[in-house]
Structure formats: structure tokens, C-alpha cells
mmCIF file of N, CA, C and O in Angstrom:
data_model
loop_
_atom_site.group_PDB
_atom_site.id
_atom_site.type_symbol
_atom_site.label_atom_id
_atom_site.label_comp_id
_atom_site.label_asym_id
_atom_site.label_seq_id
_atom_site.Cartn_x
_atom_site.Cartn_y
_atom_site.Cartn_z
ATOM 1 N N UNK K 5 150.203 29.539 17.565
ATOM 2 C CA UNK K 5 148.843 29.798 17.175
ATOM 3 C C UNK K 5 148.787 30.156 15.683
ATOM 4 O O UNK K 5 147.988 29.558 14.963
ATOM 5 N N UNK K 6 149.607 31.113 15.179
ATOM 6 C CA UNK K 6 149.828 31.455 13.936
ATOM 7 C C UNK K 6 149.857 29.983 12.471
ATOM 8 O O UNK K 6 149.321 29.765 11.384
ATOM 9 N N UNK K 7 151.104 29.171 13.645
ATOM 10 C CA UNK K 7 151.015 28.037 12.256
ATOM 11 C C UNK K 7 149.918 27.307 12.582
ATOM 12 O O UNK K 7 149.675 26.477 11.706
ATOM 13 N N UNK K 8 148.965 27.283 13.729
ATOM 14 C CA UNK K 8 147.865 26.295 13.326
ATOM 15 C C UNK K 8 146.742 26.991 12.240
ATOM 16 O O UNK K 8 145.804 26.366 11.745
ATOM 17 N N UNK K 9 146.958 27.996 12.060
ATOM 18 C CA UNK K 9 145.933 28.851 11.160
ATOM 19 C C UNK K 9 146.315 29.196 9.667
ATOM 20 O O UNK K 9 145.633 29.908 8.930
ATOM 21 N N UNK K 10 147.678 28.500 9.283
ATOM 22 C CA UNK K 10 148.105 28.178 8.030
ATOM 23 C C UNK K 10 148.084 27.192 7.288
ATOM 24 O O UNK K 10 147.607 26.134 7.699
ATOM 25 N N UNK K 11 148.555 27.303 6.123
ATOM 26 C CA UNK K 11 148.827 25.503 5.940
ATOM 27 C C UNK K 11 149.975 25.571 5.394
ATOM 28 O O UNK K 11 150.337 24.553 4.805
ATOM 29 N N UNK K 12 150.967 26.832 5.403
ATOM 30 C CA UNK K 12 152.368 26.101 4.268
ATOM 31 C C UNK K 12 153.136 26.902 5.160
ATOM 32 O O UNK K 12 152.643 27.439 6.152
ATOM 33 N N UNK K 13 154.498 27.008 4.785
ATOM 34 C CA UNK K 13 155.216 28.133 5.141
ATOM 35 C C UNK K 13 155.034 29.528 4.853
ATOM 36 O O UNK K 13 155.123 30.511 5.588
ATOM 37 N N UNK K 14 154.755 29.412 3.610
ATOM 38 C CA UNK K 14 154.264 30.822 3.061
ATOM 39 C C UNK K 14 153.793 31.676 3.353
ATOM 40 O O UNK K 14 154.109 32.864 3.409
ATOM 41 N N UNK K 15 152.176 30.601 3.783
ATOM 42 C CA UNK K 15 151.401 31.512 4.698
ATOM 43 C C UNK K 15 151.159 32.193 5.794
ATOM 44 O O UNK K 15 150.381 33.080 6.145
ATOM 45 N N UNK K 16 152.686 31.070 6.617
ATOM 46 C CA UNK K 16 152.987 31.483 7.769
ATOM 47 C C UNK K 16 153.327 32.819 8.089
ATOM 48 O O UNK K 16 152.925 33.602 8.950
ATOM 49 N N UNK K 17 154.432 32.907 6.895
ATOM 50 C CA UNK K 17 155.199 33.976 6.799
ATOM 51 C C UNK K 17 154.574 35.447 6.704
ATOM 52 O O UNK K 17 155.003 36.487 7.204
ATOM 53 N N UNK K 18 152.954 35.143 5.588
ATOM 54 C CA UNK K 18 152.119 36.336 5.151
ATOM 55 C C UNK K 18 151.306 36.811 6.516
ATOM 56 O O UNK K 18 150.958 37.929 6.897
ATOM 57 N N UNK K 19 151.116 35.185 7.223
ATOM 58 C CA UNK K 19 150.106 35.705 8.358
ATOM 59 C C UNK K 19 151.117 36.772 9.717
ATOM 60 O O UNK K 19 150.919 37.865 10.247
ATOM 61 N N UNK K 20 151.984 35.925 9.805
ATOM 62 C CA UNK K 20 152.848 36.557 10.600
ATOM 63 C C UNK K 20 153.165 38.101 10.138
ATOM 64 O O UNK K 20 153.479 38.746 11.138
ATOM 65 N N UNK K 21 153.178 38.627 9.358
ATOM 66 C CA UNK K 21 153.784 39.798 9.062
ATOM 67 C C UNK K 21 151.974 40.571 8.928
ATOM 68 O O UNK K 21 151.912 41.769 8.652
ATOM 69 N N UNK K 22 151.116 40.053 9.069
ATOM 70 C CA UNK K 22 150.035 40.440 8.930
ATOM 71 C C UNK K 22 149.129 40.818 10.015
ATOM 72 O O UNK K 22 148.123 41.527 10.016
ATOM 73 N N UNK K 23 149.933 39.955 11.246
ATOM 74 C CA UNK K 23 149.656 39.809 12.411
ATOM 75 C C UNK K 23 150.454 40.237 13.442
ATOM 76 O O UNK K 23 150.069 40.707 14.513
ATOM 77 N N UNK K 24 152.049 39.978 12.925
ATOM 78 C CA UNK K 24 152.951 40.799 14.266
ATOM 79 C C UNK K 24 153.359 41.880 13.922
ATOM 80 O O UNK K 24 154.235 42.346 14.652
ATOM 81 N N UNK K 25 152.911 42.757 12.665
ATOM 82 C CA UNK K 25 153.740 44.201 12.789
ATOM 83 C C UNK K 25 152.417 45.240 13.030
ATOM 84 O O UNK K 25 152.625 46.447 13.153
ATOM 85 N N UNK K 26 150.879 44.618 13.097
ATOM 86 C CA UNK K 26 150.034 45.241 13.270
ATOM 87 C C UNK K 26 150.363 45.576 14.882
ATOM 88 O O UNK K 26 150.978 46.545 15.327
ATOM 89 N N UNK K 27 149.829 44.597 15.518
ATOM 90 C CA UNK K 27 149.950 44.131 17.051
ATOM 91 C C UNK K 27 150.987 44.794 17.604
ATOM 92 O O UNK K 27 150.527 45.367 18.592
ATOM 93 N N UNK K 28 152.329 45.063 17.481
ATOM 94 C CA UNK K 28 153.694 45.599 18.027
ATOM 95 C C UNK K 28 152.998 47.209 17.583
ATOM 96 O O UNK K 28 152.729 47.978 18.506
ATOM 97 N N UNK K 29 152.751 47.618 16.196
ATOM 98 C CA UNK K 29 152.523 49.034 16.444
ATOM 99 C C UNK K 29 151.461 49.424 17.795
ATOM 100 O O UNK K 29 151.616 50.264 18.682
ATOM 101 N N UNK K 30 150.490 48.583 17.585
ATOM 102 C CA UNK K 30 149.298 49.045 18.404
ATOM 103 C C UNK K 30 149.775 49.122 20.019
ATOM 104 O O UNK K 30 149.587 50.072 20.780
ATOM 105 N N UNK K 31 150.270 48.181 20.240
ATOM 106 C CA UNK K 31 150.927 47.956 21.707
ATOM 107 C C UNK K 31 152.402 48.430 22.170
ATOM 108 O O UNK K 31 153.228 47.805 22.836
ATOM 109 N N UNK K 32 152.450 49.262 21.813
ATOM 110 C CA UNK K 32 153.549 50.759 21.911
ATOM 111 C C UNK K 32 154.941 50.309 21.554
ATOM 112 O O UNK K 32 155.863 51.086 21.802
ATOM 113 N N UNK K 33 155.249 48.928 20.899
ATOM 114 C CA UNK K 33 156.503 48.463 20.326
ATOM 115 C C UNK K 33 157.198 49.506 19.816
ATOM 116 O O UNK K 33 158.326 49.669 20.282
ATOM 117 N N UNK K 34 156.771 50.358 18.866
ATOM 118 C CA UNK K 34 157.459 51.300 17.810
ATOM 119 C C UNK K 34 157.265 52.694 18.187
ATOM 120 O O UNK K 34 157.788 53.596 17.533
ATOM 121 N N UNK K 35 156.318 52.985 19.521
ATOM 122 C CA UNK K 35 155.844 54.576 19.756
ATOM 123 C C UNK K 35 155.626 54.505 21.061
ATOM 124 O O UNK K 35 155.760 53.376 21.532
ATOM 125 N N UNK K 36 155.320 55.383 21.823
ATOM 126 C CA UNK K 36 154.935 55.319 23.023
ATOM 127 C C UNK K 36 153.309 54.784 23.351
ATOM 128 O O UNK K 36 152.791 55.103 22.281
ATOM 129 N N UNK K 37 152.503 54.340 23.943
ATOM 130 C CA UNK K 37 150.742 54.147 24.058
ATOM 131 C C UNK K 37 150.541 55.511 24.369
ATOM 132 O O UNK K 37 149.568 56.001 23.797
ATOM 133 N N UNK K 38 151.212 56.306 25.150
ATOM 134 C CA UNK K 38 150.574 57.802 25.509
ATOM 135 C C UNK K 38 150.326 58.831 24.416
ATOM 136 O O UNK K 38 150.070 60.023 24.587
ATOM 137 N N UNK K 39 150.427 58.271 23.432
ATOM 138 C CA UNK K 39 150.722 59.208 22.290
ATOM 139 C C UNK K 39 149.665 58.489 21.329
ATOM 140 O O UNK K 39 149.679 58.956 20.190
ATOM 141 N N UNK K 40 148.913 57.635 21.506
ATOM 142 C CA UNK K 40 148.076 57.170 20.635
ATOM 143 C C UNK K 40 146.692 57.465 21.183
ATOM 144 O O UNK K 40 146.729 57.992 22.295
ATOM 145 N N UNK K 41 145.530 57.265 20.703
ATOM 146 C CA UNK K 41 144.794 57.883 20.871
ATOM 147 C C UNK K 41 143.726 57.032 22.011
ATOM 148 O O UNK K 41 143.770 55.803 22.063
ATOM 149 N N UNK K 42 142.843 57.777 22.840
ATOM 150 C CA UNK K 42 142.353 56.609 24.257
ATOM 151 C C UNK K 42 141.527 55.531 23.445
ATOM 152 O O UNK K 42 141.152 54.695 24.268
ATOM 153 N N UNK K 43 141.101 55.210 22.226
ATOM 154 C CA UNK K 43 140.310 54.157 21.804
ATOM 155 C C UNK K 43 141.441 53.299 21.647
ATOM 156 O O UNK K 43 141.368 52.249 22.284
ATOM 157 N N UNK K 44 142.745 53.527 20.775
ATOM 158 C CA UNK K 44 144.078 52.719 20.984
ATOM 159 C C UNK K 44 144.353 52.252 21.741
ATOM 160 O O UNK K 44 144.632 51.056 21.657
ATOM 161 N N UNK K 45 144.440 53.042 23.095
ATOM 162 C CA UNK K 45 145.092 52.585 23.834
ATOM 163 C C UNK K 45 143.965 51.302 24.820
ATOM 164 O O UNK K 45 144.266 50.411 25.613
ATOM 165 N N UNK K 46 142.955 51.664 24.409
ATOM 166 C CA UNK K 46 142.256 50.876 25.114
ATOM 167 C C UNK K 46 142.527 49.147 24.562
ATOM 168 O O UNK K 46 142.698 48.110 25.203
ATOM 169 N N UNK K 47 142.462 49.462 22.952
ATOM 170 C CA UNK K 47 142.868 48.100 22.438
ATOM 171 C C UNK K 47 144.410 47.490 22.472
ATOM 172 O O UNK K 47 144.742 46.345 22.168
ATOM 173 N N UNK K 48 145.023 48.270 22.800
ATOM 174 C CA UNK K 48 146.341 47.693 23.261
ATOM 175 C C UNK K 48 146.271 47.012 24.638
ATOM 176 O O UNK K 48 146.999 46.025 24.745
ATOM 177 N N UNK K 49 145.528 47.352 25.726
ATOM 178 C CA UNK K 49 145.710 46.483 26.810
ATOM 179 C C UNK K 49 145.353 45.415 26.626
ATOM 180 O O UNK K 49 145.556 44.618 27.542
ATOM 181 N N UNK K 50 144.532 44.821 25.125
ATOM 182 C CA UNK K 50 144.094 43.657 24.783
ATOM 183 C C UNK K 50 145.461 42.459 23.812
ATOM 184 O O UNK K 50 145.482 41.371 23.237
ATOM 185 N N UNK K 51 146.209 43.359 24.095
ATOM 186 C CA UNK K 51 147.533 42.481 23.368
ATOM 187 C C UNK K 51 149.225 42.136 24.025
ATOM 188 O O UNK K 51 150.024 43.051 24.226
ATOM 189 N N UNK K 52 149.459 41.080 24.219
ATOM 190 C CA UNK K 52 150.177 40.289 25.084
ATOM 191 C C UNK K 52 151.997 41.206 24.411
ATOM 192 O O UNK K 52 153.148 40.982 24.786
ATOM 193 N N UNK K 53 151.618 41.925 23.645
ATOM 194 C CA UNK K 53 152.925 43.235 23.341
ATOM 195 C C UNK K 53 153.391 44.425 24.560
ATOM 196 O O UNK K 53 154.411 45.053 24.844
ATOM 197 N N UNK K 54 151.915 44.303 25.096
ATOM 198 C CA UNK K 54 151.921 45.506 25.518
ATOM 199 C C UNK K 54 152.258 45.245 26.783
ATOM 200 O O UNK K 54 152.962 45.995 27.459
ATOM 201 N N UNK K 55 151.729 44.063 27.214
ATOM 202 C CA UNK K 55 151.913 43.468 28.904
ATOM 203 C C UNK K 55 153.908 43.266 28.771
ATOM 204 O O UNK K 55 154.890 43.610 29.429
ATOM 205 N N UNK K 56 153.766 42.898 28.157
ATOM 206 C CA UNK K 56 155.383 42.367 28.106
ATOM 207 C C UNK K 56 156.494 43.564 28.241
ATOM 208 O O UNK K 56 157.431 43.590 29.038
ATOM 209 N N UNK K 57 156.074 44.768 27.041
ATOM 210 C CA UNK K 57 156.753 46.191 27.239
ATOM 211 C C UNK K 57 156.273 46.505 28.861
ATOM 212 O O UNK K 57 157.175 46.744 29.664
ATOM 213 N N UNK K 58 155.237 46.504 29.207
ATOM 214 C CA UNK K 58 155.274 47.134 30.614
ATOM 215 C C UNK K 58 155.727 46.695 31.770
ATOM 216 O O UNK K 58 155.881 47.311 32.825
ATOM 217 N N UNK K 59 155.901 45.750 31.545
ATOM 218 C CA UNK K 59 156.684 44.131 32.570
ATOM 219 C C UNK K 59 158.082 44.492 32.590
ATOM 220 O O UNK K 59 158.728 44.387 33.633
ATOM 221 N N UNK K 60 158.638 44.942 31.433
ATOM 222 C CA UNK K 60 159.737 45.101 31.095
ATOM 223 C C UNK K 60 160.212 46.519 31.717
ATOM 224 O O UNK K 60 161.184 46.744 32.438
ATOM 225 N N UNK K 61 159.389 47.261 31.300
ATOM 226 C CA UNK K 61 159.795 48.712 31.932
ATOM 227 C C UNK K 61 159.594 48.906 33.229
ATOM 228 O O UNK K 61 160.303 49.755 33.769
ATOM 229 N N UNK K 62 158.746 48.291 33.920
ATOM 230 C CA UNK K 62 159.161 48.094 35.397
ATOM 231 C C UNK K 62 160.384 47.694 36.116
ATOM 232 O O UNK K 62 161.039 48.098 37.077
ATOM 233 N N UNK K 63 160.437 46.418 34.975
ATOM 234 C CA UNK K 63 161.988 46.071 35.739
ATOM 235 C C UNK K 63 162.733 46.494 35.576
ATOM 236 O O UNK K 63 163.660 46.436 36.384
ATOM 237 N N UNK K 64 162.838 47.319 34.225
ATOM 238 C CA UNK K 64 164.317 48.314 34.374
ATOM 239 C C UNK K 64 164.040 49.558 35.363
ATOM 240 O O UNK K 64 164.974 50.050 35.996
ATOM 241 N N UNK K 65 163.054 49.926 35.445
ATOM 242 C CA UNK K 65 163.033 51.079 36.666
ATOM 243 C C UNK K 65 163.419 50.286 38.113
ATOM 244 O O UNK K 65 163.399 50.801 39.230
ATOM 245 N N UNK K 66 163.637 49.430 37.909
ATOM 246 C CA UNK K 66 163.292 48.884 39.600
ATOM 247 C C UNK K 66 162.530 48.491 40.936
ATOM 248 O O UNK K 66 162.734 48.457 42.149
ATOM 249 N N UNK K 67 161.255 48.135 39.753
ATOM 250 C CA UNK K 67 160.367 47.407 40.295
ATOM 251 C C UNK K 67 160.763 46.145 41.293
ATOM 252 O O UNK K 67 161.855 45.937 40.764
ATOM 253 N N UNK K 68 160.710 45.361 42.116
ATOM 254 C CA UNK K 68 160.655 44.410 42.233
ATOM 255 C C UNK K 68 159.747 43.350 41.652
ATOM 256 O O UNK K 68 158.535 43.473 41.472
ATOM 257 N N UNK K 69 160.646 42.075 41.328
ATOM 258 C CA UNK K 69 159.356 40.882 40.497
ATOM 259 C C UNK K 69 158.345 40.505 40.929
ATOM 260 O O UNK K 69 157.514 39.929 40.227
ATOM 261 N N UNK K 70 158.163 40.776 42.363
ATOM 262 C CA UNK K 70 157.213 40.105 43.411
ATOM 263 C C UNK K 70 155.700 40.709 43.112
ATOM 264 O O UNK K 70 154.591 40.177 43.150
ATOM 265 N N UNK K 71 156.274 42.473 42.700
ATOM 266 C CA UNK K 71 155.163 43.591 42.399
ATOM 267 C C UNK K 71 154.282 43.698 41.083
ATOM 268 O O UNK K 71 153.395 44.473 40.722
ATOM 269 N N UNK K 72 155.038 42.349 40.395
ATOM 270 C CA UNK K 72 155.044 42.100 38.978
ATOM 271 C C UNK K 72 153.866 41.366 38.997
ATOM 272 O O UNK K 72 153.456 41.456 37.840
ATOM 273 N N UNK K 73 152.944 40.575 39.741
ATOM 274 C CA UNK K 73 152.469 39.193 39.355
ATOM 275 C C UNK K 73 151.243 39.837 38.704
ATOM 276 O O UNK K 73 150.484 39.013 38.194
ATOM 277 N N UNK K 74 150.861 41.167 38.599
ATOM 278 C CA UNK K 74 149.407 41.017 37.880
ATOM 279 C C UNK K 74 150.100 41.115 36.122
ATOM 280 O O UNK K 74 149.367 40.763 35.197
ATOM 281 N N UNK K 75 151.169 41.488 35.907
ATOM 282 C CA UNK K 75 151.859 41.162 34.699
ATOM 283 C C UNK K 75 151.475 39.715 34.623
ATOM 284 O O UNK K 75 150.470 39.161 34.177
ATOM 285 N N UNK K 76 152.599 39.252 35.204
ATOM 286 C CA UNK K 76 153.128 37.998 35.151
ATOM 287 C C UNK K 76 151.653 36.676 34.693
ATOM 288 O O UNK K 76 151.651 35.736 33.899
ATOM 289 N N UNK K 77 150.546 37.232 35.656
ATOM 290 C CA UNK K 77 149.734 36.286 35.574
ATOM 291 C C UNK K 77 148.494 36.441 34.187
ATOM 292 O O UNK K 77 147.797 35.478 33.865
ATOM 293 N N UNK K 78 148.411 37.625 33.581
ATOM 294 C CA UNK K 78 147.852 38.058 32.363
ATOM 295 C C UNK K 78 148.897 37.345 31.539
ATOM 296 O O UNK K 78 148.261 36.626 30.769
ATOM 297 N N UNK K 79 150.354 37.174 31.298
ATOM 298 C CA UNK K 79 151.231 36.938 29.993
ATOM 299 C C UNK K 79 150.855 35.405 30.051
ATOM 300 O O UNK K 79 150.692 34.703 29.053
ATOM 301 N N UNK K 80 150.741 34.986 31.369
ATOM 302 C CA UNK K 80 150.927 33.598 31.898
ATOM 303 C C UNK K 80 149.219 33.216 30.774
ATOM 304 O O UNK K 80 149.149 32.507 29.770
ATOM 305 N N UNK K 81 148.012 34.058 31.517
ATOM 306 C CA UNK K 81 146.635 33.344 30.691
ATOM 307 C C UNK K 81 146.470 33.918 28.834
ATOM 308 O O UNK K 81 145.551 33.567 28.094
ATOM 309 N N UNK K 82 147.548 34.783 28.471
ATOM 310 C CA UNK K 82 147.878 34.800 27.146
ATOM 311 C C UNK K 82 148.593 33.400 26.439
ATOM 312 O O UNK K 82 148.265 32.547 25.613
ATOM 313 N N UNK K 83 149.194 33.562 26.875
ATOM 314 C CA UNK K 83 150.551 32.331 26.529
ATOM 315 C C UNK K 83 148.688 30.424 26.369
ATOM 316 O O UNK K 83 148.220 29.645 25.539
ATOM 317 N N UNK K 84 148.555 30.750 27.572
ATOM 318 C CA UNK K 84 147.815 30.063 27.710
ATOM 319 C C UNK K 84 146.284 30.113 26.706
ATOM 320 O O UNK K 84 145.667 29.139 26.274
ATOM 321 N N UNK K 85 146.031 31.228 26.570
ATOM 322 C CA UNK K 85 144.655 30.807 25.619
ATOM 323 C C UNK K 85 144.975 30.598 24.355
ATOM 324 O O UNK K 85 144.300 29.809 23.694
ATOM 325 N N UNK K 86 146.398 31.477 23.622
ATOM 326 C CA UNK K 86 147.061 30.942 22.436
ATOM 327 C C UNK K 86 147.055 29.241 22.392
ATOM 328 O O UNK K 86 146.432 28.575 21.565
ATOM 329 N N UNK K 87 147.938 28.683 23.534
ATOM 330 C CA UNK K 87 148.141 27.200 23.320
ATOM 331 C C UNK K 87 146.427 26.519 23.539
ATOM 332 O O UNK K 87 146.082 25.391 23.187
ATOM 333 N N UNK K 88 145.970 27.056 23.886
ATOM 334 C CA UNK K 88 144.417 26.239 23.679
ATOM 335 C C UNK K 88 143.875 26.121 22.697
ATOM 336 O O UNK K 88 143.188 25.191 22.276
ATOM 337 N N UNK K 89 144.358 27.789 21.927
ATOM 338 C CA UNK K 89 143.500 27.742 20.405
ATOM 339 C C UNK K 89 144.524 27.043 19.254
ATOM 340 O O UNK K 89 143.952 26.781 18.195
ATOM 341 N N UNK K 90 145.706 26.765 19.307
ATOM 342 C CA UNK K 90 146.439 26.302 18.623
ATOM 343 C C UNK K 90 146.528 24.495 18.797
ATOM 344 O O UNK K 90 146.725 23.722 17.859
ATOM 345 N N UNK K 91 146.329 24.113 20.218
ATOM 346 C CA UNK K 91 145.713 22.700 20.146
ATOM 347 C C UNK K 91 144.412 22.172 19.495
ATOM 348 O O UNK K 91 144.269 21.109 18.890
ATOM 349 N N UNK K 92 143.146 23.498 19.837
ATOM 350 C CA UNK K 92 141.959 23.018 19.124
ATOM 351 C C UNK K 92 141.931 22.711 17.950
ATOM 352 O O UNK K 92 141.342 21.766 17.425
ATOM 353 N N UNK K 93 143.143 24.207 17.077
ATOM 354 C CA UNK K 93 142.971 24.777 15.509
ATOM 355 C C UNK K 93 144.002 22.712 14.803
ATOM 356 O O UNK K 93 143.801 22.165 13.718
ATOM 357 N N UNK K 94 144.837 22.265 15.807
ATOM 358 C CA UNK K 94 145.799 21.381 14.968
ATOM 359 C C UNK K 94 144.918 20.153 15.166
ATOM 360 O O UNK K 94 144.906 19.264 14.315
ATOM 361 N N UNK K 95 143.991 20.070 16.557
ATOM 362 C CA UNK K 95 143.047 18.643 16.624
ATOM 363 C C UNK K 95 141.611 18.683 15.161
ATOM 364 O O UNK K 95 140.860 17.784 14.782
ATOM 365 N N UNK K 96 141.707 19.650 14.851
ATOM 366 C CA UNK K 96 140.441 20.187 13.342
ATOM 367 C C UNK K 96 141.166 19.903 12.472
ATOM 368 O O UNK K 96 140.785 19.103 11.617
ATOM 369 N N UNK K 97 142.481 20.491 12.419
ATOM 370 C CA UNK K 97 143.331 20.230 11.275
ATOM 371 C C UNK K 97 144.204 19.100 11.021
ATOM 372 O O UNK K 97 144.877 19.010 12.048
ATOM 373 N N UNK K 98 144.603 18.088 10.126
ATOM 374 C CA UNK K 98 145.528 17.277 9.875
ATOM 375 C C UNK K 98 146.577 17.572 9.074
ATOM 376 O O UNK K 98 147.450 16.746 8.807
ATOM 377 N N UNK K 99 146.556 19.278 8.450
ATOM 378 C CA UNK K 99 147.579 19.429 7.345
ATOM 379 C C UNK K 99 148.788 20.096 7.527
ATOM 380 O O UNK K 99 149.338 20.903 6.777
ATOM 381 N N UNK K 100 149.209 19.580 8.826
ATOM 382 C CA UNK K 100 150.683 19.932 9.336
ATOM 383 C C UNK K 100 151.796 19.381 8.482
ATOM 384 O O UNK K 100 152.859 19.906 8.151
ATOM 385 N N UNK K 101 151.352 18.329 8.239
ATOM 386 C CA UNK K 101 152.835 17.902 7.184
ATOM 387 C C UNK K 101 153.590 19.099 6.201
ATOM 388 O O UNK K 101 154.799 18.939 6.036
ATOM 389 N N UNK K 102 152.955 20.274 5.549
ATOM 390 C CA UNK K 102 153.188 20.896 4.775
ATOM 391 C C UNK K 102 154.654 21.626 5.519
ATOM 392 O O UNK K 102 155.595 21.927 4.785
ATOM 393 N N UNK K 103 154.720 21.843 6.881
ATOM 394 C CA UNK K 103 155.633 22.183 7.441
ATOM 395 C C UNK K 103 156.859 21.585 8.308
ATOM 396 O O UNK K 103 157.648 22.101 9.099
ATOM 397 N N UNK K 104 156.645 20.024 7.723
ATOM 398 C CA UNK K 104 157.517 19.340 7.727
ATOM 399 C C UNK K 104 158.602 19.164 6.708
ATOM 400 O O UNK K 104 159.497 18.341 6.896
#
């Protein structure tokens, strides 16, 4: 999704760092969510960081995967609305070559 919203490497690089170190703080990558504040935390359940840390920490506690699927099926329609907006953003755009 990121490189359909660029046009060079560069920008990739600026958007990405503009976009994944925001997102990882907010969605308890670097801190705990219990420790941030309830408007935070509310916007962290809106980011595919946070589903993934909690997916994760289940299974190391010993969740079973089976108990997993309301994870599983949120990462699943993340994954999925990214590749929708990154097909729309490259069918608008023709200036992929730059990253060839």
C-alpha cells in the first residue's frame, strides 16, 4: 500500500518511516496499550500492529489457534483492504517504473 502512494524509492523510504514508527508506537509495539491513555488505546484497535501483538501473545500464553479466529479474521480483512487500496492507488497510477 505504501509503494502505491509513492513514486520513487525515496519516498518510499520517507513514507514508511512516517508511517511505520508512528503506527508500532500507537499499537503497543514499543510500550504496553495499558499504559497509554483510553483515547489511544481506542485508536490502536484501529491498527493491524496491534491485532498481530495480541494474536501473538495469546499464543505464547497458550491459547489455542482455533480461539484465535476473531484475530485471525480482522488481520485477514486488513491485509485485505490494504491490497484493495494498493490495486486501486497502482490502476490511477502508471509511475511504477521509478521502482524498477
Amino acid at each position: 500500500m505504501m509503494v502505491s502512494l509513492s513514486n520513487s524509492r525515496s519516498a518510499f523510504n520517507s513514507l514508511q518511516s512516517l508511517i511505520a514508527v508512528p503506527t508500532c508506537m500507537l499499537s503497543g509495539c514499543f510500550w504496553p496499550v495499558e499504559i497509554m491513555p483510553k483515547a489511544l488505546q481506542k485508536v490502536s484497535d484501529f491498527l493491524p500492529q496491534r491485532w498481530t501483538l495480541e494474536t501473538l501473545d495469546k499464543l505464547q500464553t497458550g491459547h489455542p489457534l482455533s480461539s484465535l479466529y476473531l484475530n485471525i479474521l480482522i488481520l485477514i480483512a486488513f491485509a485485505l483492504c490494504f491490497f484493495l487500496f494498493a490495486i486501486y492507488q497502482f490502476s490511477r497510477n502508471r509511475n511504477t517504473h521509478n521502482f524498477v
